[in-house]
Short mmCIF file of C-alpha atoms and ligand atoms in Angstrom, two decimals:
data_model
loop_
_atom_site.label_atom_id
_atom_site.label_comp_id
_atom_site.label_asym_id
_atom_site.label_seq_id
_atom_site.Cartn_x
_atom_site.Cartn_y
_atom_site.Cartn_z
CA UNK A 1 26.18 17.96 -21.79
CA UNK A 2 28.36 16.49 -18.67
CA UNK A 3 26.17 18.12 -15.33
CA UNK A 4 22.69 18.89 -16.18
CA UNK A 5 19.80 20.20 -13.89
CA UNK A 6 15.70 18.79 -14.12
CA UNK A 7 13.07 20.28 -12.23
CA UNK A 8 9.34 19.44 -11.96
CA UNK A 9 7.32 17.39 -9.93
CA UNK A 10 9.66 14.23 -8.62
CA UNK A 11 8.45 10.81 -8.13
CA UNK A 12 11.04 8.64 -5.83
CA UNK A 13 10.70 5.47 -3.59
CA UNK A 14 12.36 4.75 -0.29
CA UNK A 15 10.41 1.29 0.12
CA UNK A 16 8.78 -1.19 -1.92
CA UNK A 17 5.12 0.15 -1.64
CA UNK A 18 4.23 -3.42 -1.25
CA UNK A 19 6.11 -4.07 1.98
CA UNK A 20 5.17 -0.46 3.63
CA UNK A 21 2.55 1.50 3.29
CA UNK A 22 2.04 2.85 -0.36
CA UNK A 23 2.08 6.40 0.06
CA UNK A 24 4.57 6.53 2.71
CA UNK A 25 6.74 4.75 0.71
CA UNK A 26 6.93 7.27 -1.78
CA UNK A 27 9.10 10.64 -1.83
CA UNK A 28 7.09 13.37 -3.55
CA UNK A 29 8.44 16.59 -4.13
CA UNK A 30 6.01 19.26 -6.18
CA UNK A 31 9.29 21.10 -6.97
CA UNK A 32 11.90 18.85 -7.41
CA UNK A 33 14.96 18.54 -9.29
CA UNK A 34 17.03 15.90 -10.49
CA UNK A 35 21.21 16.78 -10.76
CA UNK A 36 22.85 14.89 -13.63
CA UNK A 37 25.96 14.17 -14.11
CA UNK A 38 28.28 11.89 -16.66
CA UNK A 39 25.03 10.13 -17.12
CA UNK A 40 24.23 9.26 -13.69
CA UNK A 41 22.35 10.95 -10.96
CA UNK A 42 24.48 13.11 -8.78
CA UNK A 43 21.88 14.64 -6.56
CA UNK A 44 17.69 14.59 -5.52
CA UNK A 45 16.43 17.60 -3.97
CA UNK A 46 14.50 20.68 -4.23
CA UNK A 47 14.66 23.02 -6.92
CA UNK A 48 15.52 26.03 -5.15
CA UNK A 49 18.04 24.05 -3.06
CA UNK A 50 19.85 22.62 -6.17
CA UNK A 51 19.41 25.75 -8.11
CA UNK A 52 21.59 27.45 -5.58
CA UNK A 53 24.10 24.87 -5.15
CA UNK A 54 24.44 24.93 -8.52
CA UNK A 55 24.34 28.08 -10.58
CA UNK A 56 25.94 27.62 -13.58
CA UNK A 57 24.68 24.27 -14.31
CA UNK A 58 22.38 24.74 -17.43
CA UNK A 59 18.67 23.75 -16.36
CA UNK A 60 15.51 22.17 -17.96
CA UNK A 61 12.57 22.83 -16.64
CA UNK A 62 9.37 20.04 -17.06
CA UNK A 63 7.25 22.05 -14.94
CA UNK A 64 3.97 20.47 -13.36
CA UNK A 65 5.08 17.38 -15.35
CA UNK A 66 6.26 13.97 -13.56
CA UNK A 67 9.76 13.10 -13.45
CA UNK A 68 10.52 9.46 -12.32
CA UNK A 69 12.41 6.54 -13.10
CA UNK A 70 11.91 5.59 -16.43
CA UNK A 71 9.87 2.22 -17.34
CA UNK A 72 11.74 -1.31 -17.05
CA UNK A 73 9.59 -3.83 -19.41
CA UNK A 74 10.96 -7.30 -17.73
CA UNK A 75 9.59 -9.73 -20.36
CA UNK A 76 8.91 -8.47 -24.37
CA UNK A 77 9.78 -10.30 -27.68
CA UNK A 78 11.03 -7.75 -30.02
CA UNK A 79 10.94 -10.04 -33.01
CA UNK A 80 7.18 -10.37 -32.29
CA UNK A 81 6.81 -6.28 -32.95
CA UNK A 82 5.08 -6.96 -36.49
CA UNK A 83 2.62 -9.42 -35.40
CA UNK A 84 1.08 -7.47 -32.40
CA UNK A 85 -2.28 -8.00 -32.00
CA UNK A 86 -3.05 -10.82 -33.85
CA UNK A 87 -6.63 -12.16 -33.88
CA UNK A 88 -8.05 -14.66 -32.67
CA UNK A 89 -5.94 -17.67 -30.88
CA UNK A 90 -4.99 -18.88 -28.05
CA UNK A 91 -1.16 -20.04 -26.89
CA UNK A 92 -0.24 -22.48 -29.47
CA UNK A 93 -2.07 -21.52 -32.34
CA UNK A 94 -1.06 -18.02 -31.60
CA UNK A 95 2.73 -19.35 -31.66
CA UNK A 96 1.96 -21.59 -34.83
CA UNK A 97 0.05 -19.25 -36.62
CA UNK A 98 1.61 -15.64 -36.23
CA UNK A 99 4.60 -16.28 -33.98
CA UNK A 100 7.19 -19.14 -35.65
CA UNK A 101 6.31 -17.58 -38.99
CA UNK A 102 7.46 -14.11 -38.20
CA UNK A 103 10.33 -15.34 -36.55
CA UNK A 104 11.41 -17.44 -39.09
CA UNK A 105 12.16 -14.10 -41.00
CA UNK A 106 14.45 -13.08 -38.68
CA UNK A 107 17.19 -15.35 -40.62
CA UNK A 108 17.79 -12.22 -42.30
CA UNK A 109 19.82 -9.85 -40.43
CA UNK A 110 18.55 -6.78 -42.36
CA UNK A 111 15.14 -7.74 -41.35
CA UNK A 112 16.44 -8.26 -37.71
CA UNK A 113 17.56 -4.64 -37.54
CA UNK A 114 15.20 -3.16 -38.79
CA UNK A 115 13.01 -4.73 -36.33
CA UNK A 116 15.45 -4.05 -33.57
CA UNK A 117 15.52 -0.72 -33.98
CA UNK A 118 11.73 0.03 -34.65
CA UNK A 119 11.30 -1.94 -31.26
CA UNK A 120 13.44 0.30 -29.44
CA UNK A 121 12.56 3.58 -30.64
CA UNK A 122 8.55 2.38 -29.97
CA UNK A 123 9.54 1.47 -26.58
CA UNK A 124 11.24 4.87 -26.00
CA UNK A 125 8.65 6.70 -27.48
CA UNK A 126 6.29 4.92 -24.47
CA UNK A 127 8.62 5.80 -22.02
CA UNK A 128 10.31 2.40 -21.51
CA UNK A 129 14.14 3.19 -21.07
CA UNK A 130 15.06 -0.78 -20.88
CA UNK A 131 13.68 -3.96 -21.81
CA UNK A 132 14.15 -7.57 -21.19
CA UNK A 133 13.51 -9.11 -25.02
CA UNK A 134 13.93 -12.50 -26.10
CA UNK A 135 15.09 -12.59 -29.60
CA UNK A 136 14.82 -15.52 -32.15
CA UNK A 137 16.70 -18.94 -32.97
CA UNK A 138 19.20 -16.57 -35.04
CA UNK A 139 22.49 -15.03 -33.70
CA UNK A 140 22.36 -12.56 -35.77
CA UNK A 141 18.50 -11.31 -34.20
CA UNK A 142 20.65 -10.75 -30.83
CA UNK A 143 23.26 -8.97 -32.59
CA UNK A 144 20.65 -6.84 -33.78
CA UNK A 145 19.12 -6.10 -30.56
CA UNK A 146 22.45 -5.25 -28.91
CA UNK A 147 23.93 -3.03 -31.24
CA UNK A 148 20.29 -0.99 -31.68
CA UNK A 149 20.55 -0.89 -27.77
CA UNK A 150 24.42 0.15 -27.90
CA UNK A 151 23.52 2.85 -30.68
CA UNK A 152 20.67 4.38 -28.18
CA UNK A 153 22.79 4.27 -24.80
CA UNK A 154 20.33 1.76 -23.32
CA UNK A 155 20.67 -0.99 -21.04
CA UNK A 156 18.74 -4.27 -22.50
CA UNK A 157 18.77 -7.62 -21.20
CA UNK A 158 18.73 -10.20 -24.47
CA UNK A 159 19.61 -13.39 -25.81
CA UNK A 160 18.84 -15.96 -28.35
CA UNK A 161 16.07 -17.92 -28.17
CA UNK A 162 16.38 -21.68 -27.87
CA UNK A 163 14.43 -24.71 -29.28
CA UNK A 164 15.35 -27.80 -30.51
CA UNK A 165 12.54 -29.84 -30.40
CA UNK A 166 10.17 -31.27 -33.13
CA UNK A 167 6.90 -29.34 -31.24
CA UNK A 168 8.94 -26.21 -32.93
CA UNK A 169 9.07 -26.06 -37.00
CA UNK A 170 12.14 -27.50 -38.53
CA UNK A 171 13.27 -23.82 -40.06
CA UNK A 172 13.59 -22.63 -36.36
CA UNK A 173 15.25 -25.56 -34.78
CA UNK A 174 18.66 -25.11 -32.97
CA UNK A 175 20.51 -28.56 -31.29
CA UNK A 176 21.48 -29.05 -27.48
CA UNK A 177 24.60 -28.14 -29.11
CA UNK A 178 24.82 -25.66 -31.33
CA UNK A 179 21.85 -23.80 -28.78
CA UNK A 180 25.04 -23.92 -26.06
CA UNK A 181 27.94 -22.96 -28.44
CA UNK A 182 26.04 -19.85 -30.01
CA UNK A 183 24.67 -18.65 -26.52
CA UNK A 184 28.13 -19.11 -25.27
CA UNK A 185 29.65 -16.87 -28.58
CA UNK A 186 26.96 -14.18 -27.91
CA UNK A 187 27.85 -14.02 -23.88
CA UNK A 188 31.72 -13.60 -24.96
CA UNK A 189 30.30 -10.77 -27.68
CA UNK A 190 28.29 -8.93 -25.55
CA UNK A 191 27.59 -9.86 -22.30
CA UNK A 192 28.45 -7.00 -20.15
CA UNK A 193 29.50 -4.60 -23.26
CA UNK A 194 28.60 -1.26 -22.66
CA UNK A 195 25.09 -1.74 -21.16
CA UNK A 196 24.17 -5.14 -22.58
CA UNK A 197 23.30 -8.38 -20.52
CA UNK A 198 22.88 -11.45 -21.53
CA UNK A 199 20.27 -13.45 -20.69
CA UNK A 200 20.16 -17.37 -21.53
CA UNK A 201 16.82 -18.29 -23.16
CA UNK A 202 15.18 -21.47 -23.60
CA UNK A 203 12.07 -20.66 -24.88
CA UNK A 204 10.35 -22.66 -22.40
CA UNK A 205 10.36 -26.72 -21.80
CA UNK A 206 7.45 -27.70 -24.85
CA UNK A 207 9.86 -26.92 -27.12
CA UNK A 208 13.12 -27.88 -26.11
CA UNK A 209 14.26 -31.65 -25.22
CA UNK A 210 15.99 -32.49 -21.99
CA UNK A 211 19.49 -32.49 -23.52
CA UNK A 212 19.12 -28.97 -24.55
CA UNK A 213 17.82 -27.75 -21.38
CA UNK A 214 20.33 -29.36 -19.64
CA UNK A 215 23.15 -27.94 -21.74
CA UNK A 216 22.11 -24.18 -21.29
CA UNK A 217 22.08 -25.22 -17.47
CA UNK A 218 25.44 -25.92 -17.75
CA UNK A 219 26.23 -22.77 -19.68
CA UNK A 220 24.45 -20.94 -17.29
CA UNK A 221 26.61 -22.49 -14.62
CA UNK A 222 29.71 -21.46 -16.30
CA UNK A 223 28.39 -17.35 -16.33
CA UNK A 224 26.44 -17.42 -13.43
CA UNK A 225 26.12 -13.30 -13.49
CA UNK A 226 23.78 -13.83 -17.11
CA UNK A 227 20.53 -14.39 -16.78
CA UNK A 228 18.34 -17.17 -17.61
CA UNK A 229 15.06 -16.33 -18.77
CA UNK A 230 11.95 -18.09 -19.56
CA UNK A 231 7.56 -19.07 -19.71
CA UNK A 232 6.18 -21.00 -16.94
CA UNK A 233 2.96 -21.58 -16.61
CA UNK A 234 1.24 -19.49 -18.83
CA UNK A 235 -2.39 -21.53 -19.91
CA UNK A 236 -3.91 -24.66 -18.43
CA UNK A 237 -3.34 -26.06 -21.94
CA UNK A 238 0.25 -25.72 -21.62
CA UNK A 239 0.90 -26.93 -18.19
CA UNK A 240 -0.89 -30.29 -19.12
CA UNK A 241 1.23 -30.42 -22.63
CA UNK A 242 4.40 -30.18 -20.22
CA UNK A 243 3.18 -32.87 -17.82
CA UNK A 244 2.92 -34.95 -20.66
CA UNK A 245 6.49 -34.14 -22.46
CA UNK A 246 8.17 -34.99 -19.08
CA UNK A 247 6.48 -37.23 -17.35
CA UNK A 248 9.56 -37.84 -14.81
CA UNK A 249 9.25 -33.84 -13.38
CA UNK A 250 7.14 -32.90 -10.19
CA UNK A 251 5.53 -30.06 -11.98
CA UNK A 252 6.33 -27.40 -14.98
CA UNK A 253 8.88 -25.86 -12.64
CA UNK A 254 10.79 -28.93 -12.14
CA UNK A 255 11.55 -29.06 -15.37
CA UNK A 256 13.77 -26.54 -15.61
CA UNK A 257 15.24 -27.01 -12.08
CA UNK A 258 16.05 -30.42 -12.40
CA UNK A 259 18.46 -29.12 -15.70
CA UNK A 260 20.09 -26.38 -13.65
CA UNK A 261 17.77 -23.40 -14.84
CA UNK A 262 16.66 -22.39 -11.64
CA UNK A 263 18.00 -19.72 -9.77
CA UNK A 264 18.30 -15.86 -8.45
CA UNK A 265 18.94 -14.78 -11.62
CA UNK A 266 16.22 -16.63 -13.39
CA UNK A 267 12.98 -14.80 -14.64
CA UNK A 268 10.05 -16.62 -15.51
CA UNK A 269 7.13 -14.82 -17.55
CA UNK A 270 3.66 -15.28 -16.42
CA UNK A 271 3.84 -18.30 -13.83
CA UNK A 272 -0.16 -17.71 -13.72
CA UNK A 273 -1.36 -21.91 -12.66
CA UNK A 274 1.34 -22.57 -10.32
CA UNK A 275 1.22 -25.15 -7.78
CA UNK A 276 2.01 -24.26 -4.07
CA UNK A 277 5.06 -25.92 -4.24
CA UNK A 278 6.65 -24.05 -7.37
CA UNK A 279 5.39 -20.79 -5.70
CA UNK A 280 7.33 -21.95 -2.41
CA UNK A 281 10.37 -22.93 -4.38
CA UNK A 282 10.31 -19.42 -6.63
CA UNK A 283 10.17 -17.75 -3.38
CA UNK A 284 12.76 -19.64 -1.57
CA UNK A 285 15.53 -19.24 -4.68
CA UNK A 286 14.77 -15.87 -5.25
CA UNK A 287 13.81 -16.13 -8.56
CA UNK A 288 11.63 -13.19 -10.62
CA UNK A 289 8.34 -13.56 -12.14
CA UNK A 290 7.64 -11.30 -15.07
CA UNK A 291 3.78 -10.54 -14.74
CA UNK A 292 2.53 -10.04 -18.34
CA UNK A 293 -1.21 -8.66 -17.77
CA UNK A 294 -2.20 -7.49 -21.18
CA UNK A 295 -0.82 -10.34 -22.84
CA UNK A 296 -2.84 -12.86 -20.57
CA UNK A 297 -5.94 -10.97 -20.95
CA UNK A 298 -5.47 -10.91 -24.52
CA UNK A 299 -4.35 -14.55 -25.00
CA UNK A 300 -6.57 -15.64 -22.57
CA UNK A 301 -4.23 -17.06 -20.37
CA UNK A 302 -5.51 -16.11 -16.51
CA UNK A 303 -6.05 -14.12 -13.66
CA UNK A 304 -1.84 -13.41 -11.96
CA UNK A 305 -2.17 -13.42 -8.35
CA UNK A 306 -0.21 -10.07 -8.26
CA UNK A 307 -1.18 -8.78 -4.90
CA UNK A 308 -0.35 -12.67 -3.71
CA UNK A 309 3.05 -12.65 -5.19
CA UNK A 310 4.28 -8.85 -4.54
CA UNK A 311 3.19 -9.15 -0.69
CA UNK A 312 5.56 -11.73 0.14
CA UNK A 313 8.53 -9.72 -1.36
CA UNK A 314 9.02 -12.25 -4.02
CA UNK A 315 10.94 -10.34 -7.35
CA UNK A 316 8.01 -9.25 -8.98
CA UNK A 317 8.20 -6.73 -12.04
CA UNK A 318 5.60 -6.07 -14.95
CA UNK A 319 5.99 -6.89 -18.27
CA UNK A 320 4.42 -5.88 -22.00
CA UNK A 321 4.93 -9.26 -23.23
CA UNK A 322 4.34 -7.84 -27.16
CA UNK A 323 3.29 -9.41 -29.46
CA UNK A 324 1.51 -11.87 -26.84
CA UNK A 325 0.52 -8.57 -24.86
CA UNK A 326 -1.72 -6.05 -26.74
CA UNK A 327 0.40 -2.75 -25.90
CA UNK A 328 4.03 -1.13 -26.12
CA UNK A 329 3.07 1.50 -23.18
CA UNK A 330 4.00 -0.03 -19.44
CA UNK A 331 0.91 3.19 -18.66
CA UNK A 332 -1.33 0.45 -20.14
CA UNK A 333 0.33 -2.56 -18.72
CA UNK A 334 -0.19 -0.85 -15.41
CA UNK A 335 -4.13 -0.18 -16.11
CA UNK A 336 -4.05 -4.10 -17.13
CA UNK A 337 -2.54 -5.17 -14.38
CA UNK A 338 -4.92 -3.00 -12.01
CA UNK A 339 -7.79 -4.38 -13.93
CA UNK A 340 -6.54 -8.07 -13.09
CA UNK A 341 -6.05 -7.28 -10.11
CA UNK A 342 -9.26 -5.97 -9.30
CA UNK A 343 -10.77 -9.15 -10.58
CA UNK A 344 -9.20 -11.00 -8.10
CA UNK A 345 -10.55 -8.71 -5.37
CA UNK A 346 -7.37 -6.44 -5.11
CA UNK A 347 -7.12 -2.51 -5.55
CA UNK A 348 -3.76 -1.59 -6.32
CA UNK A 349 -2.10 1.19 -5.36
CA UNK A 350 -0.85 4.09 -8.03
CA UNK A 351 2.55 3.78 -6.00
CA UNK A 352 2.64 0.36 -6.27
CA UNK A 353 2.01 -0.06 -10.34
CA UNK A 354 4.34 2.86 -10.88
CA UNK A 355 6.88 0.74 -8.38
CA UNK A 356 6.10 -2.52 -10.32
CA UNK A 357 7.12 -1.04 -13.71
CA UNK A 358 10.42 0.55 -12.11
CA UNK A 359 12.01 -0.71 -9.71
CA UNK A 360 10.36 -3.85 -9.30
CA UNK A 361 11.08 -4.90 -13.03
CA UNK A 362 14.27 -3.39 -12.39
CA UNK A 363 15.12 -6.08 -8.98
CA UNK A 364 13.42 -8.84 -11.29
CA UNK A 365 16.25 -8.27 -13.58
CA UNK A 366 18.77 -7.68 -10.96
CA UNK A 367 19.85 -4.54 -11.87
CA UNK A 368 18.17 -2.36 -8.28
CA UNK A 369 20.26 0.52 -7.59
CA UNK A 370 21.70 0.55 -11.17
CA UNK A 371 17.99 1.16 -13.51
CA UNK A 372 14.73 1.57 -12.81
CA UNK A 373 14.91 4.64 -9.60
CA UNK A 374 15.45 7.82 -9.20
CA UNK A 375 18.01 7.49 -6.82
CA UNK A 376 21.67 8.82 -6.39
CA UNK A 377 24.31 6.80 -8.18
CA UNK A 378 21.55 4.91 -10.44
CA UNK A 379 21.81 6.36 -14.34
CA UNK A 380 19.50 8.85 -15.26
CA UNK A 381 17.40 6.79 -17.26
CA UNK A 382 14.39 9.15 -16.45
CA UNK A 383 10.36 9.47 -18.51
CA UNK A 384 9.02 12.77 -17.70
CA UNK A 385 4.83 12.51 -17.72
CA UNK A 386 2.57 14.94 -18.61
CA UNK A 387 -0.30 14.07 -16.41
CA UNK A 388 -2.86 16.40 -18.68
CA UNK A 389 -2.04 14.64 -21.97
CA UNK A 390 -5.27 14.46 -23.32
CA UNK A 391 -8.67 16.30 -22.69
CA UNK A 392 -10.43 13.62 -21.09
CA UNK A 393 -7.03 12.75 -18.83
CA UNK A 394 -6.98 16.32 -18.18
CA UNK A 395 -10.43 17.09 -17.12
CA UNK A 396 -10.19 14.10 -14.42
CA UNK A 397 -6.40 15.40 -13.05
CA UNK A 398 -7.94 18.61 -12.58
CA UNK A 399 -10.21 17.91 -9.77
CA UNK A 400 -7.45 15.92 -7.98
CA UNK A 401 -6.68 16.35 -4.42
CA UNK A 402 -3.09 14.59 -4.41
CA UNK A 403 -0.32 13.42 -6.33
CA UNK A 404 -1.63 9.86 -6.36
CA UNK A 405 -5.39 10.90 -8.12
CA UNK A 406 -3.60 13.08 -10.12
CA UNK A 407 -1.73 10.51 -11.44
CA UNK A 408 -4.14 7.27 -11.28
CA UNK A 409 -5.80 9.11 -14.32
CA UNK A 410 -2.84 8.82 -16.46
CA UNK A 411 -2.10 5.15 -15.72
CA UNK A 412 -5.68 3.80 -16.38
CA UNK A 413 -6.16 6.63 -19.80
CA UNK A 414 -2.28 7.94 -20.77
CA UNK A 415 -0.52 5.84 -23.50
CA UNK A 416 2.18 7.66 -25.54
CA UNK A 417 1.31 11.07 -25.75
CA UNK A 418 1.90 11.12 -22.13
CA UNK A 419 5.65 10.68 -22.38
CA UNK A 420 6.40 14.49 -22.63
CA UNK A 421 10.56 13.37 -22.72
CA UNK A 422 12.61 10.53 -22.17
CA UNK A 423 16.03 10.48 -21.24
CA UNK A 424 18.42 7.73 -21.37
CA UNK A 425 21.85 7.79 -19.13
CA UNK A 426 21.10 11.78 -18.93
CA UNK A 427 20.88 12.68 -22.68
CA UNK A 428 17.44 13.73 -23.62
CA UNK A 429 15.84 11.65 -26.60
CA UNK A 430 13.95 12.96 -29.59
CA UNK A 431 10.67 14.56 -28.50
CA UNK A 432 7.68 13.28 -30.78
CA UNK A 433 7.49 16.30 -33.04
CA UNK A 434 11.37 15.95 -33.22
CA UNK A 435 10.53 12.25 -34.91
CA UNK A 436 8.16 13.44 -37.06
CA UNK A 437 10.18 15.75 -38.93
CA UNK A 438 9.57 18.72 -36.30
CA UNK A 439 12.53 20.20 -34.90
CA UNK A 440 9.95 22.03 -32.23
CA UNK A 441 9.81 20.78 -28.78
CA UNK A 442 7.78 21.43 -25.69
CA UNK A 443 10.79 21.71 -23.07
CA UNK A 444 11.42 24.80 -21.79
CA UNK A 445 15.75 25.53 -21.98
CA UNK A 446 15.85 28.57 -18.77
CA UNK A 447 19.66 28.23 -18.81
N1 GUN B 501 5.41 -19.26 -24.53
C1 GUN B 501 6.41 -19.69 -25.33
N2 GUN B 501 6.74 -18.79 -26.25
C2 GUN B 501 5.93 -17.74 -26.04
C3 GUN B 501 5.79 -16.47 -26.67
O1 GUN B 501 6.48 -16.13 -27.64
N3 GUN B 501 4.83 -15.64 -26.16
C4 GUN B 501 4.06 -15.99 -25.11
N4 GUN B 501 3.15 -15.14 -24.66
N5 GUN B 501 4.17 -17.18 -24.50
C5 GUN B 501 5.09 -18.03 -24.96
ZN1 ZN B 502 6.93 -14.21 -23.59
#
C-alpha cells in the first residue's frame, strides 16, 4: 500500500516539552489523521480535512486510540535478551555472572539470529520501532542484528562490541587491532544500508586498554557520521575501578576523550556519578546521554538527575537497557524514569516522558526529523495506544479530564497489551493475535 490514511487521536510535538511549557508544547488533535505515503508522512491534520482531500485513499481507522511517534530505545543489548532479569548482583558480578557467559554464545551465528530476531519482534510487539543495541565481540552478532532489522524495515543503530582487556574473559577478547579492522569491515557492510547505522562500541574503558580505545578513536575519526557509543558512569564501584585503570585521566570521561571518543555523535548510557566538569564538557560537545532507569533501579546503580540534564537542552533520550534494565516496554521505562525522578524531588510531565522516548532518544541518536515524530517528511514509524488496555488502566482513563490524565494511566500501568498496532515506515506489523496464530485483528479497514 503506497498512500495510506490513519485517524484517531494524534499525539505531535512542536517543542521539546522540557524547554517550553509541557502541554503547550504538544499538538493534540482528538480526531486526527496521519497521511502516508511511500513510507513517509505526507500530511498531519484533521480527519475530516484529510478525508476530503483525499477520497480515494484507503483509510484505517484506530479510533479513541493514540497515534504517535513510535518508541526510540537509545541504549539496549540485544544479546543480553535471554538473561533478563537475572537475580541478584550488582555491575560486575552481574557482567561476570550472567552477562560474558551469554555472550560468549553468540560465537555462533545461528544463536545470534535467533536472538536478533526474537529481540526485534519483542521490541515491536512493545511498541519500540528502533533501537540503539550493542551487540557482542562477534561480527557475525552485528550481522545478525542488521539483517533482522533489514528483514523488518527498521532503522537500528548497532555495532560490535569491543574489549580487549584481561578484566574481560579470554573467550570474548578482541585486540586494538583486530577491534579496529572488524568495526571498520562492518561500517563498509552496513553502515548506512537501507536503514542501518553503525555505531562504534567500546564497551566502556574497564575493559578495554588504552591502545584499543585509541584505535576506535581513530576509526571513528575516519567515519565521523557513525556513532560511537558507550557506559559512563554507571555505579560508584565502577567509577573508582576506572580511576584506578587510568590513573593519568581527569575523570571516567577523560578517558575516552583523551582517545578521540568524545563527540556530537557520541552516546553514553547512564552517566549517573558524574563530576561537574564531565557534565559541563557533555554539554558543551553535544554529546547524548542514554538514561537507563529500570536498569539502574534494578542493578542498583543510582538516582539520574533527569530533570537536571533535560532542562539544559543537553541530548537526553531514555533507554531499556535489557538485560541490565528489567523491561522491553519504553511504557515502563517511562513509569521508571517518573519514579526516579520523583525521588529526586521532580514530577515529570506525561508530555515530557512520551517526548523522552521519541524524539528525545531520537536527537540522542541523531536521527530528529528522520525517527522518532510525527512530523511531515519523518517515516511513519508510528505505535498506536490503546489507553483502556486493561480493566484497572481503564477504570482510571475513564474519569479523565484531558489527554494528559488520560494517558498518565497508561505510562505508569500499560506494558504490551497497550500497543494496539505498530507500524514501521507505513506498513502495519502483525497485530498480537496475528502472532499467535490468529489471523483476527482489532483494526477497523472503512475503505
Ligand atoms: N557496563 C558495561 N557493560 C555493561 C552492560 O552490558 N550492561 C550495563 N548495564 N552496564 C554495562
Ligand atoms: Zn548498557
Amino acid at each position: 500500500m503506497k498512500t495510506h490514511l490513519l485517524i484517531g487521536r494524534t499525539l505531535a510535538f512542536a517543542e521539546d516539552p522540557f524547554r517550553a511549557p509541557p502541554e503547550a508544547a504538544a499538538r493534540i488533535s482528538e480526531r486526527g489523521a496521519v497521511l502516508i505515503r511511500e513510507g513517509r508522512i505526507a500530511e498531519l491534520g484533521e480527519a475530516d480535512d484529510l478525508r476530503r482531500a483525499h477520497p480515494d485513499v484507503p483509510v484505517t481507522d484506530h479510533g479513541a486510540a493514540l497515534i504517535t511517534a513510535g518508541f526510540v530505545d537509545a541504549h539496549m543489548h540485544y544479546p543480553q535478551t535471554g538473561i533478563v532479569a537475572s537475580w541478584g548482583k550488582r555491575l560486575i558480578d552481574w557482567l561476570n555472572t550472567y552477562t560474558f557467559p551469554e555472550e560468549a554464545r553468540f560465537a555462533d551465528p545461528a544463536h545470534a539470529a535467533r536472538q536478533a530476531a526474537l529481540t526485534l519482534d519483542l521490541a515491536l510487539a512493545h511498541g519500540t520501532t528502533t533501537l540503539a543495541s550493542f551487540c557482542t565481540i562477534h561480527p557475525g552478532s552485528v550481522d545478525a542484528i542488521f539483517a533482522a532489522a533489514h528483514a523488518r524495515g527498521m532503522a537500528v543503530m548497532a555495532g560490535k562490541t569491543c574489549m580487549d582487556r584481561d578484566t574481560a574473559p579470554e573467550s570474548l577478547r578482541d585486540t586494538a587491532q583486530s577491534a579496529h579492522d572488524d568495526s571498520a569491515a562492518l561500517i563498509a557492510r552496513w553502515h548506512g544500508r537501507d536503514r542501518a547505522v553503525y555505531a562504534i562500541s567500546p564497551r566502556f574503558s574497564p575493559t578495554s586498554t588504552p591502545d584499543q580505545l585509541e584505535a576506535l578513536g581513530a576509526l571513528w575519526a575516519a567515519h565521523p557520521d557513525c556513532l560511537m557509543q558507550t557506559h559512563l558512569s554507571e555505579q560508584v564501584d565502577e567509577v573508582a575501578w576506572v580511576r584506578g585503570l587510568y590513573p593519568q585521566a581527569r575523570d571516567y570521561l577523560d578517558t575516552y576523550e583523551a582517545h578521540g571518543l568524545l563527540g556530537a555523535r557520541a552516546v553514553f548510557g547512564h552517566a549517573i556519578h558524574l563530576t561537574p566538569r564531565e557534565e559541563a564538557r557533555l554539554s558543551e560537545v553535544g554529546a547524548g546521554v542514554a538514561h537507563c532507569p529500570t536498569s539502574n533501579a534494578f542493578i542498583g546503580s543510582g538516582l539520574f538527575d533527569l530533570a537536571g540534564f533535560a532542562q539544559t537542552g543537553m541530548r537526553v533520550g531514555l533507554a531499556t537497557d535489557t538485560g541490565g534494565g528489567s523491561s522491553f516496554s519504553m511504557l515502563r521505562t517511562m513509569a521508571a524514569a517518573y519514579e526516579i525522578a520523583q525521588l529526586r524531588g521532580h514530577a515529570i510531565h506525561p508530555s515530557q516522558l512520551i517526548w523522552l522516548a521519541t524524539e528525545g532518544a531520537a536527537r540522542t541518536l541523531h536521527q530528529e526529523g528522520e525517527i522518532g515524530s510525527l512530523s511531515v517528511g519523518a517515516m511513519a514509524d508510528l505505535v498506536v495506544l490503546d489507553l483502556a488496555s486493561t480493566p484497572a488502566i481503564a477504570q482510571r482513563a475513564e474519569r479523565a479530564g484531558d489527554i494528559w490524565e488520560a494517558l498518565f494511566p497508561t505510562i505508569m500501568m500499560g506494558d504490551d497489551r497497550a500497543v494496539a498496532q505498530v507500524y514501521v515506515a507505513g506498513r502495519a506489523r502483525p497485530g498480537r493475535g496475528e502472532r499467535n496464530g490468529d489471523q483476527q485483528s482489532d483494526e477497523r479497514i472503512v475503505t
